[in-house]
CSV table of C-alpha atoms in Angstrom, one decimal:
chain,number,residue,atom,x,y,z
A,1,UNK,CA,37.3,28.0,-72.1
A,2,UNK,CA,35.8,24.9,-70.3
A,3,UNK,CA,36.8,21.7,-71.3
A,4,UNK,CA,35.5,17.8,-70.3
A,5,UNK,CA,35.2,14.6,-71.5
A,6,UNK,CA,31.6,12.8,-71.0
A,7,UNK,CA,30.7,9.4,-71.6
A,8,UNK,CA,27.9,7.0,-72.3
A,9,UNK,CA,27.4,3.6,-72.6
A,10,UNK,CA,24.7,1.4,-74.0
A,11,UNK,CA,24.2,-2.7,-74.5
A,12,UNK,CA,23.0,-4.9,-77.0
A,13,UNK,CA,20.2,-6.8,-77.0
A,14,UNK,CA,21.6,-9.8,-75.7
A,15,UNK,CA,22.9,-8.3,-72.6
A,16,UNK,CA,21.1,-10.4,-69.7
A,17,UNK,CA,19.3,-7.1,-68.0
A,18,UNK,CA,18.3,-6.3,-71.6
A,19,UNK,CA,16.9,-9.6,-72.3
A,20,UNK,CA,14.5,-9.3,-69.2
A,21,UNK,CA,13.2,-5.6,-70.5
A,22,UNK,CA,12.7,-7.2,-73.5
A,23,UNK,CA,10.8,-10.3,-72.1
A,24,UNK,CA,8.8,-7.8,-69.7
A,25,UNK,CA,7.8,-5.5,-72.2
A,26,UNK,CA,6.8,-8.7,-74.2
A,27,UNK,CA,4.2,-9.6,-71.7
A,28,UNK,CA,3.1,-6.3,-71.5
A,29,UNK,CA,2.4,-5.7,-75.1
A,30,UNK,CA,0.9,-9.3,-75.4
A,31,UNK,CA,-1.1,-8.6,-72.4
A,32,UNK,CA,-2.5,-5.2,-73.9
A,33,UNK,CA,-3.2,-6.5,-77.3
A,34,UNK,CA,-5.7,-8.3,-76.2
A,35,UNK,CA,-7.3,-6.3,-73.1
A,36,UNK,CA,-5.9,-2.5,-73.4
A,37,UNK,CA,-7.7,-2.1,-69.7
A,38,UNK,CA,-4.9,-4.7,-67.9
A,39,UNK,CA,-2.7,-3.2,-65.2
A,40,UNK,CA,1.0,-5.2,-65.7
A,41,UNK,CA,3.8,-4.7,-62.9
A,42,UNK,CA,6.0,-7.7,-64.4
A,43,UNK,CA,9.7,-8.0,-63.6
A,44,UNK,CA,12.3,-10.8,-65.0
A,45,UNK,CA,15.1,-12.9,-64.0
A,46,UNK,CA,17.6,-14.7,-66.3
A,47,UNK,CA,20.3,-16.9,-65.3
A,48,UNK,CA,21.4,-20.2,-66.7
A,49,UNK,CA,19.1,-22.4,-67.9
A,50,UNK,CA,16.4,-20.4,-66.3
A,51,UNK,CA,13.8,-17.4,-66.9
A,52,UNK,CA,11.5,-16.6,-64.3
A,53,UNK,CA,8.9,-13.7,-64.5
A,54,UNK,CA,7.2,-12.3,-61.8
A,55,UNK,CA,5.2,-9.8,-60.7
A,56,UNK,CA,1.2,-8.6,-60.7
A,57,UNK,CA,-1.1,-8.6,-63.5
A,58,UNK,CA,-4.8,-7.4,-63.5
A,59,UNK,CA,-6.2,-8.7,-67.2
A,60,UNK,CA,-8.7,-10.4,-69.3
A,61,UNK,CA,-6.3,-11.4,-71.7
A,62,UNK,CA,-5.4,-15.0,-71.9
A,63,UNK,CA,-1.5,-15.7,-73.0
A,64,UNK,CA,0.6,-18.3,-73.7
A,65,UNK,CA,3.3,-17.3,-71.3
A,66,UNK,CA,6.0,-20.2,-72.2
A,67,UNK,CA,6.1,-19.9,-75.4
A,68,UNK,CA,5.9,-15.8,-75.6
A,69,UNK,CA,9.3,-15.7,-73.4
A,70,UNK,CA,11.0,-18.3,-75.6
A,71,UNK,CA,10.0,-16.4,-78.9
A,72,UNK,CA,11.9,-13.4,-77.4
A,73,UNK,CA,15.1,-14.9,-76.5
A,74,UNK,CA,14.9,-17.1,-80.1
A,75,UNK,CA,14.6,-14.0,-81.7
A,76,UNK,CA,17.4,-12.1,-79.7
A,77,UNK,CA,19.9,-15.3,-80.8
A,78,UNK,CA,19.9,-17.7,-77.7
A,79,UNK,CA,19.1,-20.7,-79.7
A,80,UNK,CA,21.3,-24.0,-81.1
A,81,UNK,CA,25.0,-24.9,-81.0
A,82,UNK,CA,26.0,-21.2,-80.1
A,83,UNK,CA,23.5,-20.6,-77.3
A,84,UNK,CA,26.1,-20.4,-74.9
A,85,UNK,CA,24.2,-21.9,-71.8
A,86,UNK,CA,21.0,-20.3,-72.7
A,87,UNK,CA,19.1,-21.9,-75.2
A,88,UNK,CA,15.6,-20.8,-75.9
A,89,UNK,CA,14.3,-24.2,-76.7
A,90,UNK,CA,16.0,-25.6,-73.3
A,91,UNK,CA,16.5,-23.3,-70.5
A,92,UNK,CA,13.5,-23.6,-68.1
A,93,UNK,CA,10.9,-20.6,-67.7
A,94,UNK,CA,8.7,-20.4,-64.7
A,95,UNK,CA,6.0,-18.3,-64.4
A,96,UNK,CA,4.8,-16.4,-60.9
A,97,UNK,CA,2.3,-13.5,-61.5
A,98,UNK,CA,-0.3,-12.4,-59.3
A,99,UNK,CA,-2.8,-10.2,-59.0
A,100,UNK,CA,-2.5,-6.5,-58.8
A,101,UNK,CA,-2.9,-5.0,-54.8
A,102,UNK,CA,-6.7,-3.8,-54.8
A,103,UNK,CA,-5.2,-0.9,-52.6
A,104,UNK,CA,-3.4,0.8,-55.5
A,105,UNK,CA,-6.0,-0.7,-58.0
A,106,UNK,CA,-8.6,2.0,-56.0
A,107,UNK,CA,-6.6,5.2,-56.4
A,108,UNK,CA,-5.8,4.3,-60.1
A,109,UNK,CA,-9.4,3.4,-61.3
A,110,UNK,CA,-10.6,6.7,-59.7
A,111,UNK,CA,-8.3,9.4,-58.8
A,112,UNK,CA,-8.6,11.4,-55.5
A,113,UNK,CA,-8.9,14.9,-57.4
A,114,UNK,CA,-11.0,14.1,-60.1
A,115,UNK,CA,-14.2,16.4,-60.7
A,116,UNK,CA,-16.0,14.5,-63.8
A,117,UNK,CA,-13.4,15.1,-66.5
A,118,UNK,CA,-13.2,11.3,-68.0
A,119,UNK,CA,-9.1,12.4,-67.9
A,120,UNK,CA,-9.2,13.1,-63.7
A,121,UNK,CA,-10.3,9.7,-63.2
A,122,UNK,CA,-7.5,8.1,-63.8
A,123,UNK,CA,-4.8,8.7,-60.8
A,124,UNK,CA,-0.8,7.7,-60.8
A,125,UNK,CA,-0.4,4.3,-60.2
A,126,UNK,CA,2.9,5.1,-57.6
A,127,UNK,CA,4.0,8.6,-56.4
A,128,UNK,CA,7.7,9.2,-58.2
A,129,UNK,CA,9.4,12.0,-60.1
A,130,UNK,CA,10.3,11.5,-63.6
A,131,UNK,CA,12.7,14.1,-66.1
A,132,UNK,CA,12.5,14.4,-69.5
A,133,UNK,CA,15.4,16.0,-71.6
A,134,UNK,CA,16.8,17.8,-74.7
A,135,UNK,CA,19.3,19.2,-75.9
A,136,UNK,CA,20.4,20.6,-79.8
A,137,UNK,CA,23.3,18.1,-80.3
A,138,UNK,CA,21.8,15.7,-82.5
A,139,UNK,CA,19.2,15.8,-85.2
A,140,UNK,CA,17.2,13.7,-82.4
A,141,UNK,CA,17.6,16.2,-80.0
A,142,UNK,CA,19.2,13.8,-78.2
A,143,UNK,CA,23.2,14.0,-76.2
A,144,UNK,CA,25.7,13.0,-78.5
A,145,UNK,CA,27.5,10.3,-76.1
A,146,UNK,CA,24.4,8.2,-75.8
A,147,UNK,CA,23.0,8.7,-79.5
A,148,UNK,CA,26.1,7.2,-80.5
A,149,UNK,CA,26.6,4.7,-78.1
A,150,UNK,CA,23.1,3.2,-79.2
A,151,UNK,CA,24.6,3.6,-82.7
A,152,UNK,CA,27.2,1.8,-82.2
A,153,UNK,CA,24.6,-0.9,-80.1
A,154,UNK,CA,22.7,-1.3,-82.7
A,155,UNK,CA,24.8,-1.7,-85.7
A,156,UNK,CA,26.8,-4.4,-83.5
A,157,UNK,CA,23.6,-6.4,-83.4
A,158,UNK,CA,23.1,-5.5,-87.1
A,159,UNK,CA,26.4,-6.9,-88.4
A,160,UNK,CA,25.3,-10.3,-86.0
A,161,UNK,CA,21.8,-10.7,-86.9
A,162,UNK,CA,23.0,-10.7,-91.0
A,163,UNK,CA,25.8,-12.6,-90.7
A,164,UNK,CA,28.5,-10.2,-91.9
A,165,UNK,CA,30.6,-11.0,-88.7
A,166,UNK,CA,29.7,-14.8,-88.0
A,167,UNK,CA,32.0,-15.1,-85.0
A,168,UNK,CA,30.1,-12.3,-82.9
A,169,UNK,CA,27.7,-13.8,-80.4
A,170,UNK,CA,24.5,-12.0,-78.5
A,171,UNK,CA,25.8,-9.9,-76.0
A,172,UNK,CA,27.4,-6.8,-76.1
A,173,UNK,CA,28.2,-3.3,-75.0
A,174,UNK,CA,29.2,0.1,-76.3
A,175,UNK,CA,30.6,3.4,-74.2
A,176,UNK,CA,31.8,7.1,-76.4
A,177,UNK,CA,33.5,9.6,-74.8
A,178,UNK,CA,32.6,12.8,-76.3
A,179,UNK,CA,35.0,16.2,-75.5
A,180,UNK,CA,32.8,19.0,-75.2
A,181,UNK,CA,34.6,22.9,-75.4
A,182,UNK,CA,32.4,25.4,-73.7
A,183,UNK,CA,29.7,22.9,-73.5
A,184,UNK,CA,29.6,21.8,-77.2
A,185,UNK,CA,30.6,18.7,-78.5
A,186,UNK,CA,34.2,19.0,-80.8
A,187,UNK,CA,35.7,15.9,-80.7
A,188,UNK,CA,35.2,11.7,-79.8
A,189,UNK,CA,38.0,10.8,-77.4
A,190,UNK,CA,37.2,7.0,-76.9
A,191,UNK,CA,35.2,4.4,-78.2
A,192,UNK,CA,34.9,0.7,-76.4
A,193,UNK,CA,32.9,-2.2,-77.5
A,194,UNK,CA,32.8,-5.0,-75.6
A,195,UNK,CA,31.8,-8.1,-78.1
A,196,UNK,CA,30.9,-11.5,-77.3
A,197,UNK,CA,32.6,-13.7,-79.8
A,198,UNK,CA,33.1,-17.4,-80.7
A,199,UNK,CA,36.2,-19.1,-79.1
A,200,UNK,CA,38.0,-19.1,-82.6
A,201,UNK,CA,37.8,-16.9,-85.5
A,202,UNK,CA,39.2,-18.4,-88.7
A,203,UNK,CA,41.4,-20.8,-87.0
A,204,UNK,CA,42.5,-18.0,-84.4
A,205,UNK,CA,42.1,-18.5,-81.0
A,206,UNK,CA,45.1,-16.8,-78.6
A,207,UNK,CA,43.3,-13.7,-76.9
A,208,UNK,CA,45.7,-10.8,-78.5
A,209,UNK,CA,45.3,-12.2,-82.1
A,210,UNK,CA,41.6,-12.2,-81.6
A,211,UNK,CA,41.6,-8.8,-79.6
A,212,UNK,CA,43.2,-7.6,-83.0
A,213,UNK,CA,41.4,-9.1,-85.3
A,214,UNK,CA,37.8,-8.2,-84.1
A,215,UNK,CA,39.2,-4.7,-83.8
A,216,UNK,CA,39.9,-4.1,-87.1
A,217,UNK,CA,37.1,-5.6,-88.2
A,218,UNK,CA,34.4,-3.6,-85.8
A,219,UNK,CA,36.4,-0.3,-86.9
A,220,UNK,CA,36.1,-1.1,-90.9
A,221,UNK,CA,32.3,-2.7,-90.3
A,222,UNK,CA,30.9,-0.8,-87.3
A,223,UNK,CA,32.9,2.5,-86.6
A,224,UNK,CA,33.2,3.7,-90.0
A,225,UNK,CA,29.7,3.3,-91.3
A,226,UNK,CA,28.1,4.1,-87.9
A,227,UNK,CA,29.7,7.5,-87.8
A,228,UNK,CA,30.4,8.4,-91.5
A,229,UNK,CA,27.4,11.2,-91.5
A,230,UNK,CA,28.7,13.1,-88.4
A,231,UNK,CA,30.7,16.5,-88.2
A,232,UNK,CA,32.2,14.7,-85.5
A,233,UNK,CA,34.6,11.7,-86.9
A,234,UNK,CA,36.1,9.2,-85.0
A,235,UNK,CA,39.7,8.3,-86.3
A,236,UNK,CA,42.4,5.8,-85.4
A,237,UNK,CA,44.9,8.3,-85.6
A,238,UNK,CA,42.8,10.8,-82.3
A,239,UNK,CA,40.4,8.3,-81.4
A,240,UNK,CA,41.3,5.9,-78.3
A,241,UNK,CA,39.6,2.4,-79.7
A,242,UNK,CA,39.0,-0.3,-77.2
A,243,UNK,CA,37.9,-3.7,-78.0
A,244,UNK,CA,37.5,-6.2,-75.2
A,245,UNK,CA,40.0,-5.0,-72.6
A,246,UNK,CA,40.0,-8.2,-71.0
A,247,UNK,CA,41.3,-10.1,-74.4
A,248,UNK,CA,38.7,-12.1,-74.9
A,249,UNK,CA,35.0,-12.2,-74.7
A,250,UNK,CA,33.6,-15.9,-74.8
A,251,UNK,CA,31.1,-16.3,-71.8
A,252,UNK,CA,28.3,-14.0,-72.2
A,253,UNK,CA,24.2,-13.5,-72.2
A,254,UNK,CA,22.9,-15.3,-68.9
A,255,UNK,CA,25.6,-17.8,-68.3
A,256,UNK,CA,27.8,-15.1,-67.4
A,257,UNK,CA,25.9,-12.5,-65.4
A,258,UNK,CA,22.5,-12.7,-63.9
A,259,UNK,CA,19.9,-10.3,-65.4
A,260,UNK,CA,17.0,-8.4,-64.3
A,261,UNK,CA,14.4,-5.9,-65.4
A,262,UNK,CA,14.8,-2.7,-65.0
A,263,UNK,CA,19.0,-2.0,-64.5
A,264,UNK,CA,19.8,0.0,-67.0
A,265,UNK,CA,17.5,2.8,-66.7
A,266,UNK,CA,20.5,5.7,-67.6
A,267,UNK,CA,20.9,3.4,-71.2
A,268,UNK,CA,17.3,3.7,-71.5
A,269,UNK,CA,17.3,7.5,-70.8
A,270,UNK,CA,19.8,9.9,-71.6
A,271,UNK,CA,23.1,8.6,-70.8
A,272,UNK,CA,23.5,10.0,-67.6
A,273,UNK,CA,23.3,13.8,-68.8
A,274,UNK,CA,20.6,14.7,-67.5
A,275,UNK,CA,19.1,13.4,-63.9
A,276,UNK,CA,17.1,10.3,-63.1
A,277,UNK,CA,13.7,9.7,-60.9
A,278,UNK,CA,14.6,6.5,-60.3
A,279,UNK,CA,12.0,4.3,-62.0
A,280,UNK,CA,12.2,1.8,-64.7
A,281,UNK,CA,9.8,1.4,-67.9
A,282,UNK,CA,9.8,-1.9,-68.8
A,283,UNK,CA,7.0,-4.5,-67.9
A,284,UNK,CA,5.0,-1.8,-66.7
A,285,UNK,CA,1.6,-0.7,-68.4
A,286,UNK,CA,1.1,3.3,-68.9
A,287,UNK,CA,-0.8,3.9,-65.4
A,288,UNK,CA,2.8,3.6,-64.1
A,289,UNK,CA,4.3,7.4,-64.2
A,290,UNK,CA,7.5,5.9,-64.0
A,291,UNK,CA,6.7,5.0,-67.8
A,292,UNK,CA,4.3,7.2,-69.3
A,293,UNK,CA,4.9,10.4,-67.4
A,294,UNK,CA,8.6,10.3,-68.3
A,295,UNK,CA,7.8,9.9,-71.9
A,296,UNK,CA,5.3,13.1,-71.3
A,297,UNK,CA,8.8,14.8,-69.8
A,298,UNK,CA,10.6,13.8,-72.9
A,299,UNK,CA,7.9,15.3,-74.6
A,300,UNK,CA,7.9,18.5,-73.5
A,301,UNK,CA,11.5,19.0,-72.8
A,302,UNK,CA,12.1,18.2,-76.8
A,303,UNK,CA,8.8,20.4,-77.3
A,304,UNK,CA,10.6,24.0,-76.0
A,305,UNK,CA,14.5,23.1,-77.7
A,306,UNK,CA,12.1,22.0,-81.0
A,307,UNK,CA,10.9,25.3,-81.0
A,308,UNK,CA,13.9,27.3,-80.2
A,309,UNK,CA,12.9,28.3,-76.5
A,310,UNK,CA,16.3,26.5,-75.1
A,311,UNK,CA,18.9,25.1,-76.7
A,312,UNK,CA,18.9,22.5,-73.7
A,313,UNK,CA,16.0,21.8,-71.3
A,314,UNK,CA,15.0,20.0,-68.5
A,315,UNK,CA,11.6,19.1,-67.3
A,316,UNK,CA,10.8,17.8,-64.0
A,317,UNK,CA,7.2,16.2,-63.0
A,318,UNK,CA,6.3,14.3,-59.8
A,319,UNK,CA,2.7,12.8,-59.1
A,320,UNK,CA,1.0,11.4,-55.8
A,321,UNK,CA,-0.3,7.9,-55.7
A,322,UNK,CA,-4.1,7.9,-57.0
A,323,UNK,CA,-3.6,11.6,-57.3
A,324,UNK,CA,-3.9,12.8,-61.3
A,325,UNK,CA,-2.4,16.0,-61.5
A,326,UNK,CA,1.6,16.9,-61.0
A,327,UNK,CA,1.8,17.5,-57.5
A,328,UNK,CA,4.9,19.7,-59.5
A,329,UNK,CA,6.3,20.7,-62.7
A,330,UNK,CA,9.8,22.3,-62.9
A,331,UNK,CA,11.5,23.4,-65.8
A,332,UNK,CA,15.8,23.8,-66.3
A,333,UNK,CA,17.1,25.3,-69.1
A,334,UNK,CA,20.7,25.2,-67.8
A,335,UNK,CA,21.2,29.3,-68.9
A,336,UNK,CA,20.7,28.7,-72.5
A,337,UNK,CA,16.4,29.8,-72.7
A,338,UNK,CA,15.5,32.6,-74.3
A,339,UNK,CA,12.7,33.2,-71.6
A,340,UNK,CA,12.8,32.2,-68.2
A,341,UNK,CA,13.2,29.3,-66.9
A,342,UNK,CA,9.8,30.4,-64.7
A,343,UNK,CA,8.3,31.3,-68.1
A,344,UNK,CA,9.3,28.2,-69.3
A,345,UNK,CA,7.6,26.4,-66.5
A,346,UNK,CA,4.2,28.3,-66.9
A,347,UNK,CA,4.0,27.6,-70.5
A,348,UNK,CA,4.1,24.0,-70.2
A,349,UNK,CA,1.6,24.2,-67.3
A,350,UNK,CA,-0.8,26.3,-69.6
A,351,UNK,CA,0.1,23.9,-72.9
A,352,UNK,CA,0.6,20.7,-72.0
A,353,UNK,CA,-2.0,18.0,-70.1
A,354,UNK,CA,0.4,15.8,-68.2
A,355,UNK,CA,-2.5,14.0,-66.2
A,356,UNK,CA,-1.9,10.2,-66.4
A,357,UNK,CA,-5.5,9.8,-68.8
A,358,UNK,CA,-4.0,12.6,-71.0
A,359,UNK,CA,-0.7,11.2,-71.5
A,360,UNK,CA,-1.9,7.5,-72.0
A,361,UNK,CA,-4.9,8.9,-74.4
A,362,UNK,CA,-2.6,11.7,-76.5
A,363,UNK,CA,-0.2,9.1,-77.3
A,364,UNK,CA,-2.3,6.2,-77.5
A,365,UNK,CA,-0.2,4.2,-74.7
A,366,UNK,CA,-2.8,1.9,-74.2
A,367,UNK,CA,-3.7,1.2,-78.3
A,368,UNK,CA,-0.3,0.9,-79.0
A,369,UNK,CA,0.4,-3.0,-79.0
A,370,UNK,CA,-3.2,-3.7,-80.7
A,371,UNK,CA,-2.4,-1.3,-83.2
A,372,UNK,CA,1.1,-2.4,-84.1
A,373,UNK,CA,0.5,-6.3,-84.9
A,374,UNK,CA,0.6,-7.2,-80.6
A,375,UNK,CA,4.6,-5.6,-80.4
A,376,UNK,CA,5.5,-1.8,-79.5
A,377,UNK,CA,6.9,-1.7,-76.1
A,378,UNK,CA,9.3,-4.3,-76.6
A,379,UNK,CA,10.9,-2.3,-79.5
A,380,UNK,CA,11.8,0.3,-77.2
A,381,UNK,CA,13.0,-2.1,-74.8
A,382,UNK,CA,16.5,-2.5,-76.5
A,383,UNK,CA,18.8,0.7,-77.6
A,384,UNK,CA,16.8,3.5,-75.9
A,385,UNK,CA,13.2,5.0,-75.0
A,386,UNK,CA,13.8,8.3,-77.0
A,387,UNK,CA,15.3,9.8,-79.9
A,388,UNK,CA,14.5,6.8,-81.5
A,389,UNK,CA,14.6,7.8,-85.3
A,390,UNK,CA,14.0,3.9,-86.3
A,391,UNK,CA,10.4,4.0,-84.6
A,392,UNK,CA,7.6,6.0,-84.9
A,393,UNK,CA,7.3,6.9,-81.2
A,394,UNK,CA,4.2,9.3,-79.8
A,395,UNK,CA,6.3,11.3,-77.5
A,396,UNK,CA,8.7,12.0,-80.2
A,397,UNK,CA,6.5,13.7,-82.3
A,398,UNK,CA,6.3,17.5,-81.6
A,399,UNK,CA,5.4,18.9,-84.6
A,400,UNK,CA,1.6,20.0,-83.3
A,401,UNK,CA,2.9,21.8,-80.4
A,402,UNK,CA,6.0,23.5,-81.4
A,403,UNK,CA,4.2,26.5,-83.4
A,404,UNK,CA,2.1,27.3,-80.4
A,405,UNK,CA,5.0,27.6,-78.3
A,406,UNK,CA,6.3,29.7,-81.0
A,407,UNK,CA,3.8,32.2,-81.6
A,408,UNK,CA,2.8,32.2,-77.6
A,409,UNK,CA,5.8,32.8,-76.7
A,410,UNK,CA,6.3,35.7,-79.4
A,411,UNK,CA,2.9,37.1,-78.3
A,412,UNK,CA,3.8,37.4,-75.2
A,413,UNK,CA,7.8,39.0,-76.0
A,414,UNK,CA,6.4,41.6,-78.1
A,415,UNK,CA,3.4,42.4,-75.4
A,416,UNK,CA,5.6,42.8,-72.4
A,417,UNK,CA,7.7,45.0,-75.2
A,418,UNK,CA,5.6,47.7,-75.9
């Protein structure tokens, strides 16, 4: 009987790289709200005192860049007496966007392989691979480590945001280790959260006392009523808990670490269970496969465990620049398909369009912002891209597909059968 222990971690909203996906995808949905044709490349920088965005824009739309960024850090909790060296209302922002190269605009605008189909004509906007994943762990379809990690993530924020722990401060982290017995989940080993906190809590202010006291508080407020509907429970008894190894966690957000967009693409994915292209999703409008074709990935990977095909599955796409079909589509189902894993590959290549015009047209990628009161991307910008059971997400919904797969793939069982 195999045994391991795997982890994954997540952060909070307030963690400095999270604040610049969130400011990123802030200018993209602003940008697209008001012209759904702009082509956005925009990256951030945080530090004290400062945010900077950068990067290349093609638009009509006309925005109010200063006081977008400061609504987003306002809103994550960088503002007043507790802003720790950040303040939304003080820190500077500088803004440095250009235009968008006319060399990739080319290949996007019209695709090298196109033949007349409105969908050809739009080509990647970078060659890349992307992977999409599934697995049956969750009710999400999601790994267990990194669904609870953003569980954890987000109920930390939670208990911040509505004051029922008034000493906890914006920035934070959260890592589960998960034991898994002949590849299934059967236990949670360990559980850190890393909290930033006032320097005193209730007239406390030595590091152990505090240590202790946020501890038992995160375990009765956060632990318990994060986890209570699992099979899996956490306990105090068999559960290593760690609360801010160092002793104290005071210095936070900006003033204590540098942040930038797009570092912490395994949080935004899948924990680090399945594989990684390499590219980052936010600030970057849906002609960048980095973005849109891994959300297509995720789609299709949760598409054949959905419908019982794997109980875990991997897809793998990569795309030429200008080009608009996969230059390749691989699919892994790790030994657990009940087909193929070629047969698995040749059904999503029959039922699925994973052209760039198809993806951002099936799930609306470009509509989105416009449709959703001028914010969608930078929801997804904190606590995850998929398996998101808060938000209504496009590539999470497989419901269409899944009884095509189902009777196709039944078709063609009983026909090679008889």
């Amino acid at each position: 009987m195999s045994r391991y222990v795997f982890t994954s971690e997540s952060v909070t909203e307030g963690h400095p790289d999270k604040i610049c996906d969130q400011v990123s995808d802030a200018v993209l949905d602003a940008l697209l709200a008001q012209d759904p044709a702009s082509r956005v490349a925009c990256e951030t920088v945080v530090n004290t005192g400062l945010c900077l965005i950068t990067g290349e824009v093609t638009t009509q739309a006309r925005v109010d860049f200063n006081s977008l960024v400061r609504g987003v850090i306002e809103k994550i909790g960088y503002s007043g007496a507790r802003a720790g060296g950040f303040d939304a209302h003080s820190c500077a922002v500088l803004v440095a966007l250009d235009q968008q190269s006319p060399d990739i605009a080319q290949g996007v605008d019209e695709a090298d392989d196109h033949d007349g189909d409105p969908l050809d004509l739009i080509g990647a906007g970078d060659q890349g691979i992307m992977f999409g994943f599934a697995c049956n762990e969750t009710p999400e379809l999601m790994p267990l480590p990194i669904s609870l990690a953003h569980r954890l993530a987000r109920r930390l924020a939670q208990l911040r945001h509505d004051g029922s722990l008034e000493y906890l401060l914006p920035d934070g982290k959260t890592q589960v280790s998960v034991v898994y017995e002949n590849d299934l989940p059967v236990a949670i080993d360990t559980i850190l959260i890393s909290t930033q906190h006032t320097p005193e809590i209730d007239g406390i202010s030595e590091a152990e006392a505090l240590r202790e006291r946020i501890a038992n508080d995160l375990w009765t407020h956060l632990v318990e009523p994060a986890t209570s509907d699992l099979s899996i429970q956490p306990s105090r008894e068999t559960t290593r808990f760690l609360v801010n190894p160092t002793g104290k966690f005071v210095v936070g957000g900006p003033q204590g670490d540098a942040g930038l967009t797009g570092r912490k693409i395994i949080v935004d994915t899948y924990g680090g269970t399945a594989r990684h292209g390499g590219g980052a999703f936010s600030g970057k409008d849906p002609t960048k496969v980095d973005r849109s074709a891994a959300y297509a990935a995720r789609h299709v990977a949760k598409a054949l465990v959905a419908a019982g095909l794997a109980r875990k599955a991997e897809v793998q796409l990569s795309y030429a620049i200008g080009v608009a079909r996969p230059v390749s589509i691989l699919v892994e189902s790790f030994g657990t398909g009940s087909i193929s894993d070629a047969d698995l590959t040749a059904l999503v290549q029959e039922h699925f369009d994973l052209r760039p015009g198809a993806i951002i047209e099936n799930f609306h990628l470009r509509d989105l912002p416009q449709q959703r009161g001028g914010r969608f991307y930078q929801d997804v910008a904190a606590y995850g891209h998929f398996g998101r059971s808060d938000l209504n997400l496009p590539w999470e919904d497989v419901s269409d597909i899944v009884a095509t797969l189902k009777r196709v793939t039944a078709e063609r069982l009983a026909s090679s059968a008889s």
